PDB file of C-alpha atoms in Angstrom:
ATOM      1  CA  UNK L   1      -8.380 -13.745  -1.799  1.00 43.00           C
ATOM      2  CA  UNK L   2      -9.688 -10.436  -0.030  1.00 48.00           C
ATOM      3  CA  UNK L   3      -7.814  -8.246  -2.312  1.00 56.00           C
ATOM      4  CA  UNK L   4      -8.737  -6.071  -5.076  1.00 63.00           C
ATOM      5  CA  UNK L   5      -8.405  -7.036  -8.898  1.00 80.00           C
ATOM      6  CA  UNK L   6      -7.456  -4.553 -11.799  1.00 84.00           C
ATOM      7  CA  UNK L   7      -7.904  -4.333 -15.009  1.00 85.00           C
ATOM      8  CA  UNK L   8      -5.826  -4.149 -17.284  1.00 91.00           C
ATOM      9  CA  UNK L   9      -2.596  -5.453 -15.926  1.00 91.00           C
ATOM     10  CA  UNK L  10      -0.783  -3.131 -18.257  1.00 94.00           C
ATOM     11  CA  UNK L  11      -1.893  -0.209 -20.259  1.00 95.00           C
ATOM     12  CA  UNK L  12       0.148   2.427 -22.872  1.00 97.00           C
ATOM     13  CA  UNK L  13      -1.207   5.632 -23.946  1.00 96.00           C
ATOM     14  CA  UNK L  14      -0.305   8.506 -26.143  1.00 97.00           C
ATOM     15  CA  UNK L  15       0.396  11.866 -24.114  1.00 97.00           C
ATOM     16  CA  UNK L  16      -2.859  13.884 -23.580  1.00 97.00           C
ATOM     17  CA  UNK L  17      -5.124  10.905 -23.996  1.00 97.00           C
ATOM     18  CA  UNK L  18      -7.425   9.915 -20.980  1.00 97.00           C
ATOM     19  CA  UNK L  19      -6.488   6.876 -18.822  1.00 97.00           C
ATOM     20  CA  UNK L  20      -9.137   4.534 -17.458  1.00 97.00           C
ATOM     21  CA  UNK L  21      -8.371   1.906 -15.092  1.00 96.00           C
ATOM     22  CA  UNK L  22     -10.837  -0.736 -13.212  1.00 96.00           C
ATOM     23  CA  UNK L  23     -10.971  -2.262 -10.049  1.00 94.00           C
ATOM     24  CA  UNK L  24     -13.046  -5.510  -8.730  1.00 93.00           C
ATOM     25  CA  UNK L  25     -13.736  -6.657  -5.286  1.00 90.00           C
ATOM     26  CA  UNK L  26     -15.231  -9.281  -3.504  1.00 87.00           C
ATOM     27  CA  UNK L  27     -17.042  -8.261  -0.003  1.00 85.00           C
ATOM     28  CA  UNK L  28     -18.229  -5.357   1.086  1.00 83.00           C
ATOM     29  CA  UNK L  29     -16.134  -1.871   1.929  1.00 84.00           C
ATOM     30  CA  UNK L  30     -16.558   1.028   3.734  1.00 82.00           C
ATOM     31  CA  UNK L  31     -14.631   2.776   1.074  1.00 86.00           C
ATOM     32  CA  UNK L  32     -12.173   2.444  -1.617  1.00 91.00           C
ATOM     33  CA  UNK L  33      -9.028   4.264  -2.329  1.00 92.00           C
ATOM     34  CA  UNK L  34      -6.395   4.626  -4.867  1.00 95.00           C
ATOM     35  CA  UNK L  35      -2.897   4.982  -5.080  1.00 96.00           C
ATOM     36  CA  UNK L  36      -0.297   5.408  -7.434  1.00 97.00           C
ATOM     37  CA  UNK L  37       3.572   4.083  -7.383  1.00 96.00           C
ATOM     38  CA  UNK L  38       6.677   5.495  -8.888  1.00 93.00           C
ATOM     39  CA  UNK L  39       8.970   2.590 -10.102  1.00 88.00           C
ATOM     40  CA  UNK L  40      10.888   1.361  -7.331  1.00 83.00           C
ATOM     41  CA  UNK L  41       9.238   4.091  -4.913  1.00 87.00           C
ATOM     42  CA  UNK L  42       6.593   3.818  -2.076  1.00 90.00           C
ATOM     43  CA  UNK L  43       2.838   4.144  -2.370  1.00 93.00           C
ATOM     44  CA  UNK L  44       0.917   7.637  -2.589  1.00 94.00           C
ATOM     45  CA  UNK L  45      -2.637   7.895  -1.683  1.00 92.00           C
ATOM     46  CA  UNK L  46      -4.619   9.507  -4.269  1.00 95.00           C
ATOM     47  CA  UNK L  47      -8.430   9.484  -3.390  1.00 93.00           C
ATOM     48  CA  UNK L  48     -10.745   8.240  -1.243  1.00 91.00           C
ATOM     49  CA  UNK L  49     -14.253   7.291  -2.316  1.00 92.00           C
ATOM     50  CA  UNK L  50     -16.591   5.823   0.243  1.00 90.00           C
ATOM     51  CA  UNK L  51     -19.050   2.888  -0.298  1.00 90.00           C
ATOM     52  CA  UNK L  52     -22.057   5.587  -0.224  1.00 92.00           C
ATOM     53  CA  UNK L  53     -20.481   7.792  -2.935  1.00 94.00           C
ATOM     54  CA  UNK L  54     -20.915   7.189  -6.602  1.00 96.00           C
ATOM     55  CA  UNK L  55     -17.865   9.858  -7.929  1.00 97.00           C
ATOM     56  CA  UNK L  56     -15.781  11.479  -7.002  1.00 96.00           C
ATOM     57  CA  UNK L  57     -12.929  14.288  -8.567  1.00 95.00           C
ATOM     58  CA  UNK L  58      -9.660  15.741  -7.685  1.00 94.00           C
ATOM     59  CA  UNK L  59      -7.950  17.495 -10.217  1.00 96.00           C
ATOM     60  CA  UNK L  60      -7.539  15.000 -13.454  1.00 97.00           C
ATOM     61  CA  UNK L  61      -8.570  12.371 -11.268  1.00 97.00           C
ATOM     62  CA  UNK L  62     -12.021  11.095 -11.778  1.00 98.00           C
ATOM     63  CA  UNK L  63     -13.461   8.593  -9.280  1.00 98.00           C
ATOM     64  CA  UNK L  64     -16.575   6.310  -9.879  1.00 97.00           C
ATOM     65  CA  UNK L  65     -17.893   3.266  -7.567  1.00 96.00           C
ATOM     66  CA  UNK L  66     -20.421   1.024  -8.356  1.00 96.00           C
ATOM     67  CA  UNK L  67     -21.276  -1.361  -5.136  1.00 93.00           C
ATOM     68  CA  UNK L  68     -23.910  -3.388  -6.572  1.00 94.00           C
ATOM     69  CA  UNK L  69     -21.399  -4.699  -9.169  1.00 94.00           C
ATOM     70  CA  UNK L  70     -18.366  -4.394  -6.441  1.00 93.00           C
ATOM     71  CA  UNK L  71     -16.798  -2.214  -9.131  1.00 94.00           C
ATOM     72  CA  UNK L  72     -14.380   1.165  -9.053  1.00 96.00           C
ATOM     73  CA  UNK L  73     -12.883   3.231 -11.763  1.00 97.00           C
ATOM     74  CA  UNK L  74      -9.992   5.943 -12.109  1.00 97.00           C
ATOM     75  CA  UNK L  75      -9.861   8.359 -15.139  1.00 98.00           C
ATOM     76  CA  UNK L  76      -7.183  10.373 -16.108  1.00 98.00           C
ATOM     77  CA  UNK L  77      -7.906  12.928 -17.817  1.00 97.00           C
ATOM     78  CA  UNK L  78      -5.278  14.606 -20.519  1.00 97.00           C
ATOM     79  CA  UNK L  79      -2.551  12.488 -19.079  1.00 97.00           C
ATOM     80  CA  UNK L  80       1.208  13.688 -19.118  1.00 97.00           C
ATOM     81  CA  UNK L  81       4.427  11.889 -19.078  1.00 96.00           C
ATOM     82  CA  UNK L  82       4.858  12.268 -15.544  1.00 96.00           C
ATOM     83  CA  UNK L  83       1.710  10.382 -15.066  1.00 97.00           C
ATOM     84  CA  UNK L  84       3.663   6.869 -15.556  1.00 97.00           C
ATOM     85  CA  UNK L  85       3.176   5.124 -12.957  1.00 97.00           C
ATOM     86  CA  UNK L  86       1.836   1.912 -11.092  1.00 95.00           C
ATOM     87  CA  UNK L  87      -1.773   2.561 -10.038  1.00 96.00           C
ATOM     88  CA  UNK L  88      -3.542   0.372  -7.042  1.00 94.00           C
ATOM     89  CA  UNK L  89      -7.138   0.056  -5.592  1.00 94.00           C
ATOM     90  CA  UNK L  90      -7.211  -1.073  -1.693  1.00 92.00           C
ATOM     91  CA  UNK L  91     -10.273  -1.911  -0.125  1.00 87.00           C
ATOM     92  CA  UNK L  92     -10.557  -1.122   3.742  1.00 77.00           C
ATOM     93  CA  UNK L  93     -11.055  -4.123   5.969  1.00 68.00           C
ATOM     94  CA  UNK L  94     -11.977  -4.015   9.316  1.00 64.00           C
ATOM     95  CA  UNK L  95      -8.743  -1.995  10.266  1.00 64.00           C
ATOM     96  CA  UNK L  96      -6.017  -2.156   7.637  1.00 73.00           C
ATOM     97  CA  UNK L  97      -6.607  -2.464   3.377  1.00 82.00           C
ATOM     98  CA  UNK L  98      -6.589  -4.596   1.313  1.00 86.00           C
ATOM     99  CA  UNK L  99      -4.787  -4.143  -2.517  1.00 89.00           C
ATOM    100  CA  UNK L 100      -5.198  -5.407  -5.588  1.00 86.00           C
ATOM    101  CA  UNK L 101      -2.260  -6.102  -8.089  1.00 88.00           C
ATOM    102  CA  UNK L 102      -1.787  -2.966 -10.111  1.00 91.00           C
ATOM    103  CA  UNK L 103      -2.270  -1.255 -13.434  1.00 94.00           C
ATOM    104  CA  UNK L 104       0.972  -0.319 -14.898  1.00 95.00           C
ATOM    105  CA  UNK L 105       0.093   2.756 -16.776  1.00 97.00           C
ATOM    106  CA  UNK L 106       2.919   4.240 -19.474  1.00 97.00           C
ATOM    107  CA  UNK L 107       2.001   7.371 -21.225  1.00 97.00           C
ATOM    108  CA  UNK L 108       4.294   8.220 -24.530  1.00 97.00           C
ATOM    109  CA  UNK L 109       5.148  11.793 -24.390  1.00 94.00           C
TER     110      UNK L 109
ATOM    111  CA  UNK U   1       4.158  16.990   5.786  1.00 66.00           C
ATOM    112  CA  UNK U   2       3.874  13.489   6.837  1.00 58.00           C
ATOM    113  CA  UNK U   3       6.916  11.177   6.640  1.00 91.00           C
ATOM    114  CA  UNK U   4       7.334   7.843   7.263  1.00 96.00           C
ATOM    115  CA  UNK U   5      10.981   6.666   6.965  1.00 96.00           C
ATOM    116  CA  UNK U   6      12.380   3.941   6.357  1.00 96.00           C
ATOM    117  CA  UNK U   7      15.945   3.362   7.450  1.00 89.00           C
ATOM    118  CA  UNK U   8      17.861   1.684   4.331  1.00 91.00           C
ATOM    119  CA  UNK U   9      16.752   2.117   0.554  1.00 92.00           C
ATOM    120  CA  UNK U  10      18.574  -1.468  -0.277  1.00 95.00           C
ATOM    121  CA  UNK U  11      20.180  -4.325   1.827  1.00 96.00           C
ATOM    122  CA  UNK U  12      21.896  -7.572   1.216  1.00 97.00           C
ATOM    123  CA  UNK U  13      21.979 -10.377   3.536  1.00 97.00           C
ATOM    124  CA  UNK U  14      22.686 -13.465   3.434  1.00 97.00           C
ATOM    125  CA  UNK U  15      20.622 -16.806   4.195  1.00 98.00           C
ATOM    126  CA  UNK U  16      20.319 -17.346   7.810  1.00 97.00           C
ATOM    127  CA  UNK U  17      21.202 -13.760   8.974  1.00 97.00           C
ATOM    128  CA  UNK U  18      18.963 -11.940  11.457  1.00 97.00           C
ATOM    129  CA  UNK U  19      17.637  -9.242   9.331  1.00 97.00           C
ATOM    130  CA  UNK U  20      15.727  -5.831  11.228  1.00 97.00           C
ATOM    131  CA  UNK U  21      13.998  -3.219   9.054  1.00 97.00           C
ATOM    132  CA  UNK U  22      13.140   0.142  10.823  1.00 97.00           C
ATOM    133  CA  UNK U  23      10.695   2.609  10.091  1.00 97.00           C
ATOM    134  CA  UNK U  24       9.925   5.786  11.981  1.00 97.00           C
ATOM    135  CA  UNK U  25       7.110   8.051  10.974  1.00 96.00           C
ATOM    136  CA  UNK U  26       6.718  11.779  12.460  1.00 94.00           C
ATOM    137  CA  UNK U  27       2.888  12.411  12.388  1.00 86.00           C
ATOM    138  CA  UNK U  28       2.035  10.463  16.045  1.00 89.00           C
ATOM    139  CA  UNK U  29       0.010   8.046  13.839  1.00 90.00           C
ATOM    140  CA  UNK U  30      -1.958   5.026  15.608  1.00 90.00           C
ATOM    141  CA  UNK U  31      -1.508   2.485  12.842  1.00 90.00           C
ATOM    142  CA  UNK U  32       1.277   0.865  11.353  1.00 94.00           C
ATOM    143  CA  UNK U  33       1.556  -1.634   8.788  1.00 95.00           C
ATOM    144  CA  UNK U  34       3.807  -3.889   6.965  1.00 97.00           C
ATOM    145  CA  UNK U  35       3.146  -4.494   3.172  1.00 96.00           C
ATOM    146  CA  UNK U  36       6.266  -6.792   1.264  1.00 96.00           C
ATOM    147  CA  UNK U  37       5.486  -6.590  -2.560  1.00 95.00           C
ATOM    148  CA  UNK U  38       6.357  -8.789  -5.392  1.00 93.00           C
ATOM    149  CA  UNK U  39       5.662  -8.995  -8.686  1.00 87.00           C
ATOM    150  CA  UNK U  40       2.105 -10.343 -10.044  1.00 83.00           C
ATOM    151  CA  UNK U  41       1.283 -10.769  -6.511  1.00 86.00           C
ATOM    152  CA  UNK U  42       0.524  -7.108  -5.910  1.00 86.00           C
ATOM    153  CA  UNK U  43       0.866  -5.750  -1.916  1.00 91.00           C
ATOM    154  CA  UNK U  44       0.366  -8.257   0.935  1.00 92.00           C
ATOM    155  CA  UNK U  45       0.559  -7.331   4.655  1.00 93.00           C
ATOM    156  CA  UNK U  46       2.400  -9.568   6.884  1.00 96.00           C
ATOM    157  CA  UNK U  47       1.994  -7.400  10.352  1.00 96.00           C
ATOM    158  CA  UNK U  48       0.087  -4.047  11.739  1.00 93.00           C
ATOM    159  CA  UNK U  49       0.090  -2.590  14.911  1.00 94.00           C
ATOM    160  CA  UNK U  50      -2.804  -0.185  16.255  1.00 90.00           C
ATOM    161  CA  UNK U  51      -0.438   0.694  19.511  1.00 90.00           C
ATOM    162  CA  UNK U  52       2.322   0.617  21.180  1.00 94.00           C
ATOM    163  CA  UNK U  53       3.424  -2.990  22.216  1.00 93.00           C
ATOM    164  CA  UNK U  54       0.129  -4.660  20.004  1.00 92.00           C
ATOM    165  CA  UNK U  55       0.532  -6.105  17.031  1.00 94.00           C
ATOM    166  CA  UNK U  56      -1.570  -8.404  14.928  1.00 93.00           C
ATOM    167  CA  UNK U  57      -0.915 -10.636  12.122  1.00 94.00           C
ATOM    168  CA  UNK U  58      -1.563  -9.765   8.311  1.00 91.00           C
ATOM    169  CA  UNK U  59      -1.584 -12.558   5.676  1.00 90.00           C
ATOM    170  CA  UNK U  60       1.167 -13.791   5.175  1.00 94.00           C
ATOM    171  CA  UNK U  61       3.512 -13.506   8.873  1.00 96.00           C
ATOM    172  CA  UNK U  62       4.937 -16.815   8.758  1.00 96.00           C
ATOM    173  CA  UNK U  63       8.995 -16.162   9.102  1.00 96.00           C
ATOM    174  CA  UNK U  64       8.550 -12.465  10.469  1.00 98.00           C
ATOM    175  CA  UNK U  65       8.151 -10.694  13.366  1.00 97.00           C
ATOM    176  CA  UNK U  66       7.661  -6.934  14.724  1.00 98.00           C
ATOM    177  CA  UNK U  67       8.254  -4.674  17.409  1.00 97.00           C
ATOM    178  CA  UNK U  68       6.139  -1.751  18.592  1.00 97.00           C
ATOM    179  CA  UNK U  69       8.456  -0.578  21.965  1.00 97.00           C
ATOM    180  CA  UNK U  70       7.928   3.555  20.765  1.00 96.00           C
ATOM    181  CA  UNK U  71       4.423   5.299  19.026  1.00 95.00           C
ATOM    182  CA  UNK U  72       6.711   6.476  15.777  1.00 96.00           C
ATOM    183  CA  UNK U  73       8.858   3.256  15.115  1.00 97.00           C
ATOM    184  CA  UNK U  74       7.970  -0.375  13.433  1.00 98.00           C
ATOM    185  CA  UNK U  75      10.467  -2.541  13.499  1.00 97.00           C
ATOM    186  CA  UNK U  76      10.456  -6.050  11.021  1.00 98.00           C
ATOM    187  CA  UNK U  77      12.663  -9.011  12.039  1.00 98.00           C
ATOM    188  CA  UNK U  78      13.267 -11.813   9.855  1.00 97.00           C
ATOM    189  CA  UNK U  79      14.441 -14.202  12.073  1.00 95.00           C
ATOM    190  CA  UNK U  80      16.362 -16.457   9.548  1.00 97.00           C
ATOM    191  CA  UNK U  81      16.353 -14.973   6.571  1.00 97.00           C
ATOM    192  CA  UNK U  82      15.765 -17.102   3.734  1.00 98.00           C
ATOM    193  CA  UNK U  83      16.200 -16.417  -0.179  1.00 97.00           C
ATOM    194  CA  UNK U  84      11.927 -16.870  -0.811  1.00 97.00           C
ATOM    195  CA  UNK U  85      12.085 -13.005   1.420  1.00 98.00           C
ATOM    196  CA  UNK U  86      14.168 -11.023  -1.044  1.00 98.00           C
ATOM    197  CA  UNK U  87      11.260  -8.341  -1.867  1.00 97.00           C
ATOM    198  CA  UNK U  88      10.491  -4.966  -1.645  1.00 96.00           C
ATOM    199  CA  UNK U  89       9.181  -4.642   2.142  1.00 97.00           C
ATOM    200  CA  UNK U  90       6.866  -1.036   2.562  1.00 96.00           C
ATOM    201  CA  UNK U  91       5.906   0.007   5.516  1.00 97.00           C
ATOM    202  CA  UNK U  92       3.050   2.262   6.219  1.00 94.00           C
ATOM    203  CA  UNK U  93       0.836   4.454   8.715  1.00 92.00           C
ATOM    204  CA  UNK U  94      -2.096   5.927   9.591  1.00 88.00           C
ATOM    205  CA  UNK U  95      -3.994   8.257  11.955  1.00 80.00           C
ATOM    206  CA  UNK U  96      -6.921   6.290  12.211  1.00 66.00           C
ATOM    207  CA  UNK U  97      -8.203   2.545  13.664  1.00 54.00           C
ATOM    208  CA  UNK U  98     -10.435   2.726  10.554  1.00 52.00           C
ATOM    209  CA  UNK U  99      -8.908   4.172   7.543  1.00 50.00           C
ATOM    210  CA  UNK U 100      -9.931   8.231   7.146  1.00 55.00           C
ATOM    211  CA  UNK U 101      -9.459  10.453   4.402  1.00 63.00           C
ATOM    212  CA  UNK U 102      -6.187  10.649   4.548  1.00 69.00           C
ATOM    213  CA  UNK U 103      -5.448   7.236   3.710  1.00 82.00           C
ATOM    214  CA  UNK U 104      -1.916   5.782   4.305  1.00 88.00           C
ATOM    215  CA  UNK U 105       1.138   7.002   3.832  1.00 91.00           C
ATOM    216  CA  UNK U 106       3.932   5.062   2.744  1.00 94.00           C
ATOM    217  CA  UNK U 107       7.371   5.153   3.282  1.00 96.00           C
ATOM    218  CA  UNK U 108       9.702   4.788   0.265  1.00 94.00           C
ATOM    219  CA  UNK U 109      10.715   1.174   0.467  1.00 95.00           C
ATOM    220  CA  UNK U 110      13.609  -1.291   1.039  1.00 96.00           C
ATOM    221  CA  UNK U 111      14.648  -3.849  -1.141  1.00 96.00           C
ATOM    222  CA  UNK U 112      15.972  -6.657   0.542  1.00 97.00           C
ATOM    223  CA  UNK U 113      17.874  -9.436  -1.265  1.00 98.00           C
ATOM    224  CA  UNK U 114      18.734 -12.311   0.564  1.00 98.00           C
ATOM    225  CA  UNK U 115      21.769 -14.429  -0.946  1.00 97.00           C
TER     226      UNK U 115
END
């Protein structure tokens, strides 16, 4: 399978905790990029981190690739209620991505 | 913003029917994409389209096909809908032939259940 692996499947966390999910790949990218789905909603891109970056932040969102162990992770930091969501890695293929299966992230308020 | 619509948020059909989902997006975007999503199986393309009247196959096409006649609209066709294609179909777009910064942008969704 080209696509993308996270880890965990599922993950539950208490409101202001910080949220780390993983992400393994096979081949080689040219970057990596994250998104995050409402329940029953469409896909919204998050970040983009490309294969010659090593972090990478936008606002709570903390970024980190590792290519020699085709690895990626997203923190959360001081995650909210609102933050309860479906979370996805895609890797870019030659001209379209590919995604792995999802974190399901649930914070408690 | 960007917006990439897709025309019905749910739809029933029955087994056999000829089944077309639209999407339109605003943003004069190259790329368009297909995704259908099921649970434990994560997001798996079944067509894209880099221009008008191309189209190439994604992983798993078998049972579909698409139409590229305009820049801004997608269309899916199940040709004989069958029950193993009630999903959540997403289609998607994107300015560039190799993904940019901005990533894709989705539209919200249909979920089709085939009876």
């Amino acid at each position: 399978s080209q696509q993308g692996e996270e880890d965990p499947q599922a993950l539950s966390i208490q409101e202001g905790e910080n949220a780390t999910m993983n992400c393994s790949y096979k081949t080689s990218i040219n970057n990596l990029q994250w998104y995050r789905q409402n329940s029953g909603r469409g896909l919204v891109h998050l970040i983009l981190i490309r294969s010659n970056e090593r972090e990478k932040h936008s606002g709570r969102l903390r970024v980190t690739l590792d290519t020699s162990k085709k690895s990626s992770s997203l923190l959360i930091t001081a995650s909210r209620a609102a933050d309860t969501a479906s979370y996805f890695c895609a890797r870019t293929g030659a001209n379209n991505l590919f995604f792995g299966t999802g974190t399901r992230l649930t914070v408690i308020p | 913003d960007v917006k990439v619509t897709q025309s019905s948020r749910y739809l029933v059909k029955r087994t056999g029917e000829k089944v077309f989902l639209e999407c339109v997006q605003d943003m004069d975007h190259e790329n368009m994409f297909w995704y259908r999503q099921d649970p434990g199986l994560g997001l798996r393309l079944i067509y894209f389209s880099y221009d008008v009247k191309m189209k190439e196959k994604g992983d798993i096409p078998e049972g579909y096909s698409v139409s590229r006649e305009k820049k801004e609209r997608f269309s899916l066709i199940l040709e004989s809908a069958s029950t193993n294609q009630t999903s959540m179909y997403l289609c998607a777009s994107s300015y560039f032939y190799r993904t940019g910064e901005d990533g894709y942008t989705f539209g919200s969704g249909t979920r089709l259940t085939v009876v």
